[in-house]
Amino acid sequence: MSLFPTYARYPIRLVRGKGSRLWDDQGKEYLDFMSGLAVTNLGHVPDRVRDALVRQLDRLWHVCNLFHTEGQELAARLLTENSCADAVFFCNSGAEANEAAIKLARRYHRKVLGNDRYKIITFERSFHGRTLTTLTATGQDKVKDGFDPLPDGFVHVPLHDLAAVEAAVDDRTAAIMIEPVVAEGGVLPVEDDFLRSLRELCDRHGLLLIFDEVQTGMGRTGKLFAYQHSGVEPDIFTLAKGLGSGFPVGAMLAKEHLVPAFSPGTHASTFGGTPIAMAAVIATLETMLELDVPAKAAEAGEYLMRRLREETRDLPNVAEIRGKGLLVGIQCAHPVADAVAELHRRGLLVVTAGPEVIRLLPNLLVTREEIDEAADKIAAVLRERVAGTVG
Ligand SMILES: *Cc1c(COP(=O)(O)O)cnc(C)c1O
């Protein structure tokens, strides 16, 4: 095959999707509890986003960022009116959004405050992307293997260990960066108290607080943005995955005091905020706001976790069901790759978050019937594993 073997792909070739369902090239139907890794938050081919994209395809595809565009202005207005941020930079992916956040944090200290703080504290098990800088920010060794020398200026500390964070702060520290729910690293919701303590620590030491909401944003956790659960406002946060309902787009958002740090010529992206991407973002946000999709996700998430707990109560191999909204993890007492493969064979698409966690990411409009169907299949496979009839 003429593709780089960068992905350990499942033996399924998907060709079509609608709502919660996907079909492969054999015509087999799947219930999708992955959503392309928290991307298709409104389900596959959501009508309103599709119609907006079709209209935009007939109107304008691309202009460079040396011009104003209606799309960027409206998308940025929707994002800032519905969040704590005052300004938006559009890009194309989560890694690129985090890269922009890191650059903004460094440049703010250098040029606006006039100091030489550059270090960023991040957390063990975090995931922030695959560019050289964002993989350095990531708190997992496996993504760094063979890529050194890595950029300087990143320190990793254990999650929920405030003393370790305080000990890591020195006179070169610029920012603390955290996922409000550590997603790829095992679906670990961060305690509100810990986020509050980080905010206080940042305020006390003049540090910026950066939230990586690439996976937790866009309604996934039951609020439009996960920081809204704790009430702790970051100085900078990043979005990508669900932002365009599947159209590739990312964003870095920040509060007003950071805006002067990115003056003309300091940062750019050719495709960032292209009219087609903006049509997807606007239609996605309008749908989420009008239908109150985050509240639906909160309710569906409660129901999913309750059903999973009921179905697996007597299973010794299920250690914990945890999560926020529809970002849910099933912590098992054994590797779950075989169970995931078996679920795929039975028509339910789920993914892992580390070796022993099954991660569930249904779309945010998932129905109770679909949740029941998924919970039944998952419990059956995990039960068979206990009984020894399945890997
Ligand atoms: C997926 C993800 C990223 C990277 O996003 P890409 O679009 O793949 O670059 C960064 N941070 C978090 C929390 C993610 O889940």
mmCIF file of C-alpha atoms and ligand atoms in Angstrom:
data_model
loop_
_atom_site.group_PDB
_atom_site.id
_atom_site.type_symbol
_atom_site.label_atom_id
_atom_site.label_comp_id
_atom_site.label_asym_id
_atom_site.label_seq_id
_atom_site.Cartn_x
_atom_site.Cartn_y
_atom_site.Cartn_z
ATOM 1 C CA MET A 1 0.000 0.000 0.000
ATOM 2 C CA SER A 2 1.294 3.443 -0.852
ATOM 3 C CA LEU A 3 0.373 5.117 2.445
ATOM 4 C CA PHE A 4 2.760 5.635 5.345
ATOM 5 C CA PRO A 5 1.958 3.013 7.969
ATOM 6 C CA THR A 6 1.420 5.680 10.651
ATOM 7 C CA TYR A 7 -1.926 4.264 11.789
ATOM 8 C CA ALA A 8 -2.748 0.815 13.142
ATOM 9 C CA ARG A 9 -5.996 0.734 11.182
ATOM 10 C CA TYR A 10 -8.994 -1.436 11.998
ATOM 11 C CA PRO A 11 -9.909 -3.917 9.234
ATOM 12 C CA ILE A 12 -12.934 -1.864 8.124
ATOM 13 C CA ARG A 13 -13.319 0.422 5.091
ATOM 14 C CA LEU A 14 -16.024 3.011 5.749
ATOM 15 C CA VAL A 15 -17.817 4.563 2.800
ATOM 16 C CA ARG A 16 -20.950 6.358 4.017
ATOM 17 C CA GLY A 17 -22.455 7.920 7.135
ATOM 18 C CA LYS A 18 -25.665 9.541 8.352
ATOM 19 C CA GLY A 19 -26.462 10.559 11.921
ATOM 20 C CA SER A 20 -25.250 7.870 14.327
ATOM 21 C CA ARG A 21 -24.747 5.259 11.605
ATOM 22 C CA LEU A 22 -21.855 4.329 9.326
ATOM 23 C CA TRP A 23 -21.676 1.781 6.512
ATOM 24 C CA ASP A 24 -18.637 -0.098 5.216
ATOM 25 C CA ASP A 25 -17.801 -1.207 1.671
ATOM 26 C CA GLN A 26 -19.534 -4.545 2.338
ATOM 27 C CA GLY A 27 -22.796 -2.765 3.179
ATOM 28 C CA LYS A 28 -22.461 -3.599 6.889
ATOM 29 C CA GLU A 29 -24.032 -1.026 9.240
ATOM 30 C CA TYR A 30 -22.361 0.282 12.385
ATOM 31 C CA LEU A 31 -23.546 2.320 15.359
ATOM 32 C CA ASP A 32 -20.845 4.962 15.698
ATOM 33 C CA PHE A 33 -19.672 5.660 19.270
ATOM 34 C CA MET A 34 -16.363 7.182 18.086
ATOM 35 C CA SER A 35 -17.551 10.142 15.998
ATOM 36 C CA GLY A 36 -14.230 10.211 14.132
ATOM 37 C CA LEU A 37 -12.555 10.857 17.526
ATOM 38 C CA ALA A 38 -14.934 13.510 18.899
ATOM 39 C CA VAL A 39 -15.231 15.296 15.550
ATOM 40 C CA THR A 40 -18.716 14.594 14.166
ATOM 41 C CA ASN A 41 -20.464 15.924 17.275
ATOM 42 C CA LEU A 42 -23.691 16.572 15.331
ATOM 43 C CA GLY A 43 -23.601 13.119 13.722
ATOM 44 C CA HIS A 44 -22.544 12.274 10.186
ATOM 45 C CA VAL A 45 -23.565 14.658 7.391
ATOM 46 C CA PRO A 46 -25.791 16.880 9.567
ATOM 47 C CA ASP A 47 -28.305 18.563 7.227
ATOM 48 C CA ARG A 48 -27.788 22.140 8.327
ATOM 49 C CA VAL A 49 -23.985 22.044 8.088
ATOM 50 C CA ARG A 50 -24.196 20.162 4.810
ATOM 51 C CA ASP A 51 -26.549 22.784 3.321
ATOM 52 C CA ALA A 52 -24.286 25.625 4.491
ATOM 53 C CA LEU A 53 -21.263 23.917 2.901
ATOM 54 C CA VAL A 54 -23.100 23.319 -0.387
ATOM 55 C CA ARG A 55 -24.181 26.984 -0.508
ATOM 56 C CA GLN A 56 -20.614 28.108 0.254
ATOM 57 C CA LEU A 57 -19.168 25.800 -2.431
ATOM 58 C CA ASP A 58 -21.174 27.759 -5.004
ATOM 59 C CA ARG A 59 -20.080 31.143 -3.629
ATOM 60 C CA LEU A 60 -16.420 31.300 -2.601
ATOM 61 C CA TRP A 61 -13.829 28.673 -1.645
ATOM 62 C CA HIS A 62 -10.686 30.507 -0.704
ATOM 63 C CA VAL A 63 -9.222 33.950 -0.320
ATOM 64 C CA CYS A 64 -6.033 34.674 1.553
ATOM 65 C CA ASN A 65 -5.933 36.307 4.949
ATOM 66 C CA LEU A 66 -4.820 39.631 3.467
ATOM 67 C CA PHE A 67 -8.561 40.286 2.991
ATOM 68 C CA HIS A 68 -11.490 40.561 5.377
ATOM 69 C CA THR A 69 -14.113 37.823 5.122
ATOM 70 C CA GLU A 70 -17.677 37.740 6.417
ATOM 71 C CA GLY A 71 -17.270 34.146 7.524
ATOM 72 C CA GLN A 72 -14.347 34.741 9.878
ATOM 73 C CA GLU A 73 -16.015 37.787 11.383
ATOM 74 C CA LEU A 74 -19.285 35.976 12.077
ATOM 75 C CA ALA A 75 -17.608 32.779 13.317
ATOM 76 C CA ALA A 76 -15.350 34.782 15.658
ATOM 77 C CA ARG A 77 -18.345 36.751 16.927
ATOM 78 C CA LEU A 78 -20.280 33.561 17.692
ATOM 79 C CA LEU A 79 -17.283 32.077 19.512
ATOM 80 C CA THR A 80 -16.458 35.155 21.575
ATOM 81 C CA GLU A 81 -20.097 35.976 22.429
ATOM 82 C CA ASN A 82 -20.491 32.473 23.801
ATOM 83 C CA SER A 83 -17.193 32.126 25.670
ATOM 84 C CA CYS A 84 -14.800 34.045 27.919
ATOM 85 C CA ALA A 85 -12.549 34.821 24.938
ATOM 86 C CA ASP A 86 -12.253 38.168 23.177
ATOM 87 C CA ALA A 87 -10.330 37.198 20.039
ATOM 88 C CA VAL A 88 -9.934 34.191 17.761
ATOM 89 C CA PHE A 89 -7.172 32.947 15.447
ATOM 90 C CA PHE A 90 -8.383 30.334 12.952
ATOM 91 C CA CYS A 91 -6.169 27.473 11.803
ATOM 92 C CA ASN A 92 -6.675 23.927 10.538
ATOM 93 C CA SER A 93 -6.100 21.441 13.344
ATOM 94 C CA GLY A 94 -5.722 20.898 17.068
ATOM 95 C CA ALA A 95 -1.943 20.753 16.989
ATOM 96 C CA GLU A 96 -1.833 23.980 15.037
ATOM 97 C CA ALA A 97 -4.204 25.644 17.533
ATOM 98 C CA ASN A 98 -1.999 24.531 20.445
ATOM 99 C CA GLU A 99 1.107 25.654 18.593
ATOM 100 C CA ALA A 100 -0.530 29.100 18.260
ATOM 101 C CA ALA A 101 -1.412 29.098 21.975
ATOM 102 C CA ILE A 102 2.200 28.314 22.925
ATOM 103 C CA LYS A 103 3.542 30.988 20.581
ATOM 104 C CA LEU A 104 1.045 33.528 21.933
ATOM 105 C CA ALA A 105 1.968 32.753 25.552
ATOM 106 C CA ARG A 106 5.675 33.166 24.874
ATOM 107 C CA ARG A 107 5.273 36.301 22.810
ATOM 108 C CA TYR A 108 2.952 37.885 25.405
ATOM 109 C CA HIS A 109 5.608 37.552 28.083
ATOM 110 C CA ARG A 110 8.416 38.669 25.759
ATOM 111 C CA LYS A 111 6.735 41.598 24.008
ATOM 112 C CA VAL A 112 3.818 42.779 26.126
ATOM 113 C CA LEU A 113 5.185 42.192 29.630
ATOM 114 C CA GLY A 114 8.839 42.484 28.626
ATOM 115 C CA ASN A 115 10.191 39.498 30.566
ATOM 116 C CA ASP A 116 11.883 36.285 29.431
ATOM 117 C CA ARG A 117 9.459 33.684 30.653
ATOM 118 C CA TYR A 118 9.027 30.844 28.159
ATOM 119 C CA LYS A 119 8.514 27.538 29.995
ATOM 120 C CA ILE A 120 5.178 25.779 29.905
ATOM 121 C CA ILE A 121 4.049 23.309 32.551
ATOM 122 C CA THR A 122 1.867 20.472 31.214
ATOM 123 C CA PHE A 123 0.613 17.214 32.719
ATOM 124 C CA GLU A 124 1.590 13.574 32.593
ATOM 125 C CA ARG A 125 -0.693 11.536 30.269
ATOM 126 C CA SER A 126 -1.780 14.699 28.438
ATOM 127 C CA PHE A 127 -2.054 14.869 24.662
ATOM 128 C CA HIS A 128 -1.535 18.122 22.800
ATOM 129 C CA GLY A 129 -0.676 17.144 19.213
ATOM 130 C CA ARG A 130 1.995 15.817 16.867
ATOM 131 C CA THR A 131 4.014 18.798 15.715
ATOM 132 C CA LEU A 132 7.486 18.906 17.265
ATOM 133 C CA THR A 133 6.407 21.477 19.841
ATOM 134 C CA THR A 134 3.018 20.003 20.712
ATOM 135 C CA LEU A 135 4.428 16.481 21.020
ATOM 136 C CA THR A 136 6.996 17.952 23.395
ATOM 137 C CA ALA A 137 4.124 19.492 25.378
ATOM 138 C CA THR A 138 2.417 16.091 25.428
ATOM 139 C CA GLY A 139 2.932 14.128 28.653
ATOM 140 C CA GLN A 140 3.508 10.738 26.997
ATOM 141 C CA ASP A 141 6.942 9.407 26.030
ATOM 142 C CA LYS A 142 5.693 7.196 23.195
ATOM 143 C CA VAL A 143 4.880 10.165 20.920
ATOM 144 C CA LYS A 144 8.458 11.531 21.310
ATOM 145 C CA ASP A 145 10.436 8.404 20.506
ATOM 146 C CA GLY A 146 12.995 9.072 17.768
ATOM 147 C CA PHE A 147 12.158 12.738 17.269
ATOM 148 C CA ASP A 148 14.799 14.420 19.410
ATOM 149 C CA PRO A 149 16.216 16.996 19.801
ATOM 150 C CA LEU A 150 12.932 18.415 21.066
ATOM 151 C CA PRO A 151 12.196 22.108 21.652
ATOM 152 C CA ASP A 152 13.237 23.444 25.034
ATOM 153 C CA GLY A 153 10.863 24.750 27.671
ATOM 154 C CA PHE A 154 8.335 22.073 28.668
ATOM 155 C CA VAL A 155 7.949 20.515 32.117
ATOM 156 C CA HIS A 156 5.507 17.695 32.951
ATOM 157 C CA VAL A 157 3.933 17.151 36.363
ATOM 158 C CA PRO A 158 1.405 14.604 37.682
ATOM 159 C CA LEU A 159 -2.290 15.496 37.406
ATOM 160 C CA HIS A 160 -3.973 16.685 40.626
ATOM 161 C CA ASP A 161 -0.590 17.248 42.330
ATOM 162 C CA LEU A 162 -0.630 20.927 43.218
ATOM 163 C CA ALA A 163 2.635 20.717 45.171
ATOM 164 C CA ALA A 164 4.367 19.348 42.064
ATOM 165 C CA VAL A 165 2.989 22.194 39.960
ATOM 166 C CA GLU A 166 4.164 24.778 42.499
ATOM 167 C CA ALA A 167 7.596 23.153 42.661
ATOM 168 C CA ALA A 168 7.836 23.281 38.847
ATOM 169 C CA VAL A 169 7.198 27.039 38.696
ATOM 170 C CA ASP A 170 10.336 29.154 38.407
ATOM 171 C CA ASP A 171 11.198 32.619 37.124
ATOM 172 C CA ARG A 172 11.183 31.340 33.525
ATOM 173 C CA THR A 173 7.677 29.825 33.696
ATOM 174 C CA ALA A 174 5.216 31.409 31.256
ATOM 175 C CA ALA A 175 2.090 29.251 31.413
ATOM 176 C CA ILE A 176 0.314 26.116 32.571
ATOM 177 C CA MET A 177 -1.471 24.094 29.903
ATOM 178 C CA ILE A 178 -4.097 21.434 30.665
ATOM 179 C CA GLU A 179 -6.952 19.444 29.115
ATOM 180 C CA PRO A 180 -10.070 19.922 31.312
ATOM 181 C CA VAL A 181 -10.700 16.209 30.774
ATOM 182 C CA VAL A 182 -7.518 14.268 29.958
ATOM 183 C CA ALA A 183 -8.969 12.485 26.949
ATOM 184 C CA GLU A 184 -6.520 10.286 24.976
ATOM 185 C CA GLY A 185 -4.616 9.670 28.215
ATOM 186 C CA GLY A 186 -7.470 7.700 29.783
ATOM 187 C CA VAL A 187 -10.622 9.878 30.066
ATOM 188 C CA LEU A 188 -9.668 11.524 33.377
ATOM 189 C CA PRO A 189 -11.925 14.448 34.333
ATOM 190 C CA VAL A 190 -9.874 17.120 36.100
ATOM 191 C CA GLU A 191 -11.329 18.135 39.478
ATOM 192 C CA ASP A 192 -12.860 21.611 39.603
ATOM 193 C CA ASP A 193 -10.890 22.373 42.782
ATOM 194 C CA PHE A 194 -7.644 21.560 41.013
ATOM 195 C CA LEU A 195 -8.526 23.888 38.127
ATOM 196 C CA ARG A 196 -9.388 26.629 40.635
ATOM 197 C CA SER A 197 -6.043 26.094 42.367
ATOM 198 C CA LEU A 198 -4.231 26.322 39.024
ATOM 199 C CA ARG A 199 -6.026 29.609 38.279
ATOM 200 C CA GLU A 200 -4.968 31.006 41.677
ATOM 201 C CA LEU A 201 -1.411 29.807 41.176
ATOM 202 C CA CYS A 202 -1.271 31.440 37.734
ATOM 203 C CA ASP A 203 -2.633 34.714 39.087
ATOM 204 C CA ARG A 204 -0.171 34.683 41.984
ATOM 205 C CA HIS A 205 2.872 34.067 39.748
ATOM 206 C CA GLY A 206 1.808 36.044 36.666
ATOM 207 C CA LEU A 207 1.385 32.914 34.525
ATOM 208 C CA LEU A 208 -1.100 32.249 31.747
ATOM 209 C CA LEU A 209 -3.593 29.410 32.035
ATOM 210 C CA ILE A 210 -4.146 27.555 28.752
ATOM 211 C CA PHE A 211 -6.935 24.986 28.305
ATOM 212 C CA ASP A 212 -6.595 22.497 25.475
ATOM 213 C CA GLU A 213 -10.267 22.035 24.574
ATOM 214 C CA VAL A 214 -9.547 20.403 21.223
ATOM 215 C CA GLN A 215 -11.449 17.285 22.340
ATOM 216 C CA THR A 216 -13.568 18.648 25.233
ATOM 217 C CA GLY A 217 -14.894 21.696 23.372
ATOM 218 C CA MET A 218 -17.989 22.069 21.168
ATOM 219 C CA GLY A 219 -20.493 20.544 23.555
ATOM 220 C CA ARG A 220 -18.711 17.249 24.070
ATOM 221 C CA THR A 221 -18.678 17.386 27.895
ATOM 222 C CA GLY A 222 -22.187 18.810 28.343
ATOM 223 C CA LYS A 223 -21.241 22.488 28.135
ATOM 224 C CA LEU A 224 -20.255 24.321 24.964
ATOM 225 C CA PHE A 225 -16.730 24.488 26.443
ATOM 226 C CA ALA A 226 -15.575 22.284 29.325
ATOM 227 C CA TYR A 227 -14.117 25.184 31.318
ATOM 228 C CA GLN A 228 -17.719 26.331 31.888
ATOM 229 C CA HIS A 229 -18.280 23.427 34.334
ATOM 230 C CA SER A 230 -15.771 24.767 36.851
ATOM 231 C CA GLY A 231 -16.248 28.465 36.185
ATOM 232 C CA VAL A 232 -12.452 28.720 35.917
ATOM 233 C CA GLU A 233 -11.683 30.893 32.907
ATOM 234 C CA PRO A 234 -8.492 30.232 30.979
ATOM 235 C CA ASP A 235 -6.492 33.066 29.404
ATOM 236 C CA ILE A 236 -6.200 31.032 26.215
ATOM 237 C CA PHE A 237 -8.077 27.972 24.961
ATOM 238 C CA THR A 238 -7.955 25.902 21.813
ATOM 239 C CA LEU A 239 -10.556 24.130 19.684
ATOM 240 C CA ALA A 240 -10.496 21.844 16.663
ATOM 241 C CA LYS A 241 -12.106 18.390 16.432
ATOM 242 C CA GLY A 242 -15.858 19.207 16.684
ATOM 243 C CA LEU A 243 -15.535 22.817 15.562
ATOM 244 C CA GLY A 244 -16.491 22.169 11.909
ATOM 245 C CA SER A 245 -18.556 18.972 12.355
ATOM 246 C CA GLY A 246 -15.949 17.115 10.285
ATOM 247 C CA PHE A 247 -14.677 19.907 8.079
ATOM 248 C CA PRO A 248 -11.022 20.425 9.163
ATOM 249 C CA VAL A 249 -10.690 23.610 11.190
ATOM 250 C CA GLY A 250 -9.048 24.729 14.438
ATOM 251 C CA ALA A 251 -9.076 27.853 16.546
ATOM 252 C CA MET A 252 -7.005 29.517 19.251
ATOM 253 C CA LEU A 253 -9.025 31.854 21.461
ATOM 254 C CA ALA A 254 -7.741 34.323 24.020
ATOM 255 C CA LYS A 255 -8.692 37.124 26.339
ATOM 256 C CA GLU A 256 -8.229 40.775 25.512
ATOM 257 C CA HIS A 257 -4.926 41.324 27.327
ATOM 258 C CA LEU A 258 -3.253 38.812 24.991
ATOM 259 C CA VAL A 259 -4.458 40.376 21.751
ATOM 260 C CA PRO A 260 -1.557 42.875 21.290
ATOM 261 C CA ALA A 261 0.961 40.004 21.456
ATOM 262 C CA PHE A 262 -0.043 38.838 17.972
ATOM 263 C CA SER A 263 0.458 41.990 15.920
ATOM 264 C CA PRO A 264 0.410 41.883 12.082
ATOM 265 C CA GLY A 265 3.046 39.544 10.667
ATOM 266 C CA THR A 266 3.643 37.541 13.856
ATOM 267 C CA HIS A 267 1.549 34.472 13.074
ATOM 268 C CA ALA A 268 -0.333 33.159 10.034
ATOM 269 C CA SER A 269 -1.877 30.196 8.262
ATOM 270 C CA THR A 270 -2.679 30.106 4.540
ATOM 271 C CA PHE A 271 -5.797 27.975 4.913
ATOM 272 C CA GLY A 272 -6.704 29.275 8.375
ATOM 273 C CA GLY A 273 -10.303 30.486 8.409
ATOM 274 C CA THR A 274 -11.026 29.719 4.758
ATOM 275 C CA PRO A 275 -14.639 30.599 3.758
ATOM 276 C CA ILE A 276 -15.669 26.946 3.465
ATOM 277 C CA ALA A 277 -14.355 26.136 6.941
ATOM 278 C CA MET A 278 -16.112 29.191 8.347
ATOM 279 C CA ALA A 279 -19.432 28.108 6.799
ATOM 280 C CA ALA A 280 -19.019 24.789 8.649
ATOM 281 C CA VAL A 281 -18.137 26.513 11.944
ATOM 282 C CA ILE A 282 -21.042 28.960 11.762
ATOM 283 C CA ALA A 283 -23.627 26.277 10.908
ATOM 284 C CA THR A 284 -22.210 24.015 13.646
ATOM 285 C CA LEU A 285 -22.324 26.727 16.316
ATOM 286 C CA GLU A 286 -25.781 27.958 15.297
ATOM 287 C CA THR A 287 -27.120 24.406 15.479
ATOM 288 C CA MET A 288 -25.498 23.836 18.880
ATOM 289 C CA LEU A 289 -26.871 27.080 20.291
ATOM 290 C CA GLU A 290 -30.387 26.833 18.841
ATOM 291 C CA LEU A 291 -30.964 23.206 19.833
ATOM 292 C CA ASP A 292 -29.013 23.553 23.099
ATOM 293 C CA VAL A 293 -26.952 20.566 22.016
ATOM 294 C CA PRO A 294 -24.556 20.769 25.022
ATOM 295 C CA ALA A 295 -27.482 20.273 27.450
ATOM 296 C CA LYS A 296 -28.599 17.278 25.390
ATOM 297 C CA ALA A 297 -25.061 15.885 25.629
ATOM 298 C CA ALA A 298 -25.074 16.356 29.407
ATOM 299 C CA GLU A 299 -28.349 14.458 29.730
ATOM 300 C CA ALA A 300 -27.349 11.715 27.302
ATOM 301 C CA GLY A 301 -24.001 11.370 29.079
ATOM 302 C CA GLU A 302 -25.721 10.854 32.445
ATOM 303 C CA TYR A 303 -27.971 8.241 30.871
ATOM 304 C CA LEU A 304 -25.064 6.467 29.143
ATOM 305 C CA MET A 305 -22.995 6.270 32.328
ATOM 306 C CA ARG A 306 -26.017 5.097 34.367
ATOM 307 C CA ARG A 307 -26.849 2.370 31.838
ATOM 308 C CA LEU A 308 -23.225 1.234 31.668
ATOM 309 C CA ARG A 309 -22.982 1.097 35.468
ATOM 310 C CA GLU A 310 -26.204 -0.930 35.689
ATOM 311 C CA GLU A 311 -25.178 -3.344 32.955
ATOM 312 C CA THR A 312 -21.652 -3.925 34.264
ATOM 313 C CA ARG A 313 -22.344 -3.769 38.024
ATOM 314 C CA ASP A 314 -21.570 -7.451 38.570
ATOM 315 C CA LEU A 315 -18.535 -7.576 36.282
ATOM 316 C CA PRO A 316 -15.202 -7.871 38.137
ATOM 317 C CA ASN A 317 -13.249 -6.677 35.074
ATOM 318 C CA VAL A 318 -14.917 -3.228 35.024
ATOM 319 C CA ALA A 319 -13.117 -1.016 37.526
ATOM 320 C CA GLU A 320 -14.770 2.326 36.813
ATOM 321 C CA ILE A 321 -17.126 4.152 34.451
ATOM 322 C CA ARG A 322 -16.086 7.816 34.330
ATOM 323 C CA GLY A 323 -16.318 10.881 32.151
ATOM 324 C CA LYS A 324 -18.095 14.131 31.525
ATOM 325 C CA GLY A 325 -21.031 14.522 29.166
ATOM 326 C CA LEU A 326 -20.444 12.254 26.187
ATOM 327 C CA LEU A 327 -16.720 11.812 26.746
ATOM 328 C CA VAL A 328 -16.905 8.533 28.637
ATOM 329 C CA GLY A 329 -14.319 5.938 29.631
ATOM 330 C CA ILE A 330 -14.740 2.363 30.824
ATOM 331 C CA GLN A 331 -11.687 1.507 32.934
ATOM 332 C CA CYS A 332 -11.140 -2.230 32.672
ATOM 333 C CA ALA A 333 -8.809 -4.475 34.614
ATOM 334 C CA HIS A 334 -7.246 -5.868 31.429
ATOM 335 C CA PRO A 335 -6.146 -4.737 27.949
ATOM 336 C CA VAL A 336 -9.229 -3.841 25.889
ATOM 337 C CA ALA A 337 -7.971 -4.101 22.289
ATOM 338 C CA ASP A 338 -9.684 -7.496 21.805
ATOM 339 C CA ALA A 339 -12.974 -6.288 23.286
ATOM 340 C CA VAL A 340 -12.887 -3.234 21.009
ATOM 341 C CA ALA A 341 -12.287 -5.446 17.952
ATOM 342 C CA GLU A 342 -15.165 -7.729 18.990
ATOM 343 C CA LEU A 343 -17.487 -4.720 19.414
ATOM 344 C CA HIS A 344 -16.565 -3.591 15.909
ATOM 345 C CA ARG A 345 -17.449 -7.078 14.604
ATOM 346 C CA ARG A 346 -20.818 -6.733 16.367
ATOM 347 C CA GLY A 347 -21.460 -3.386 14.688
ATOM 348 C CA LEU A 348 -20.514 -0.929 17.459
ATOM 349 C CA LEU A 349 -17.602 1.421 16.798
ATOM 350 C CA VAL A 350 -15.686 2.402 19.957
ATOM 351 C CA VAL A 351 -12.052 3.324 20.560
ATOM 352 C CA THR A 352 -9.493 3.020 23.356
ATOM 353 C CA ALA A 353 -7.909 5.689 25.574
ATOM 354 C CA GLY A 354 -4.738 3.944 26.652
ATOM 355 C CA PRO A 355 -4.478 0.131 26.859
ATOM 356 C CA GLU A 356 -7.167 -0.550 29.487
ATOM 357 C CA VAL A 357 -9.845 2.064 28.802
ATOM 358 C CA ILE A 358 -12.681 1.821 26.279
ATOM 359 C CA ARG A 359 -13.564 5.361 25.201
ATOM 360 C CA LEU A 360 -17.096 6.224 24.099
ATOM 361 C CA LEU A 361 -17.684 9.315 21.956
ATOM 362 C CA PRO A 362 -21.173 9.126 20.450
ATOM 363 C CA ASN A 363 -22.519 12.153 18.625
ATOM 364 C CA LEU A 364 -24.237 14.647 20.925
ATOM 365 C CA LEU A 365 -27.709 13.980 19.480
ATOM 366 C CA VAL A 366 -27.495 10.243 20.204
ATOM 367 C CA THR A 367 -30.842 8.720 21.248
ATOM 368 C CA ARG A 368 -31.667 6.653 24.350
ATOM 369 C CA GLU A 369 -32.372 3.655 22.100
ATOM 370 C CA GLU A 370 -28.908 3.959 20.574
ATOM 371 C CA ILE A 371 -27.363 4.260 24.049
ATOM 372 C CA ASP A 372 -29.271 1.135 25.172
ATOM 373 C CA GLU A 373 -28.059 -0.727 22.088
ATOM 374 C CA ALA A 374 -24.439 0.260 22.792
ATOM 375 C CA ALA A 375 -24.601 -0.460 26.539
ATOM 376 C CA ASP A 376 -26.062 -3.927 25.868
ATOM 377 C CA LYS A 377 -23.334 -4.794 23.367
ATOM 378 C CA ILE A 378 -20.521 -3.523 25.575
ATOM 379 C CA ALA A 379 -21.804 -5.363 28.650
ATOM 380 C CA ALA A 380 -22.244 -8.564 26.620
ATOM 381 C CA VAL A 381 -18.672 -8.481 25.315
ATOM 382 C CA LEU A 382 -17.162 -7.667 28.711
ATOM 383 C CA ARG A 383 -19.295 -10.402 30.313
ATOM 384 C CA GLU A 384 -18.101 -12.946 27.762
ATOM 385 C CA ARG A 385 -14.547 -11.906 28.505
ATOM 386 C CA VAL A 386 -15.127 -12.761 32.200
ATOM 387 C CA ALA A 387 -16.660 -16.062 31.170
ATOM 388 C CA GLY A 388 -13.643 -16.719 28.936
ATOM 389 C CA THR A 389 -15.582 -17.004 25.693
ATOM 390 C CA VAL A 390 -14.083 -13.837 24.139
ATOM 391 C CA GLY A 391 -10.430 -12.640 23.942
HETATM 392 C C1 LIG B 1 -6.811 15.439 19.003
HETATM 393 C C2 LIG B 1 -6.181 16.344 19.996
HETATM 394 C C3 LIG B 1 -5.142 17.229 19.639
HETATM 395 C C4 LIG B 1 -4.529 17.230 18.262
HETATM 396 O O1 LIG B 1 -5.428 17.613 17.286
HETATM 397 P P1 LIG B 1 -5.042 17.407 15.726
HETATM 398 O O2 LIG B 1 -6.189 18.044 14.998
HETATM 399 O O3 LIG B 1 -4.931 15.936 15.501
HETATM 400 O O4 LIG B 1 -3.768 18.101 15.502
HETATM 401 C C5 LIG B 1 -4.669 18.076 20.603
HETATM 402 N N1 LIG B 1 -5.161 18.083 21.844
HETATM 403 C C6 LIG B 1 -6.159 17.260 22.226
HETATM 404 C C7 LIG B 1 -6.680 17.319 23.622
HETATM 405 C C8 LIG B 1 -6.692 16.351 21.324
HETATM 406 O O5 LIG B 1 -7.658 15.506 21.702
#
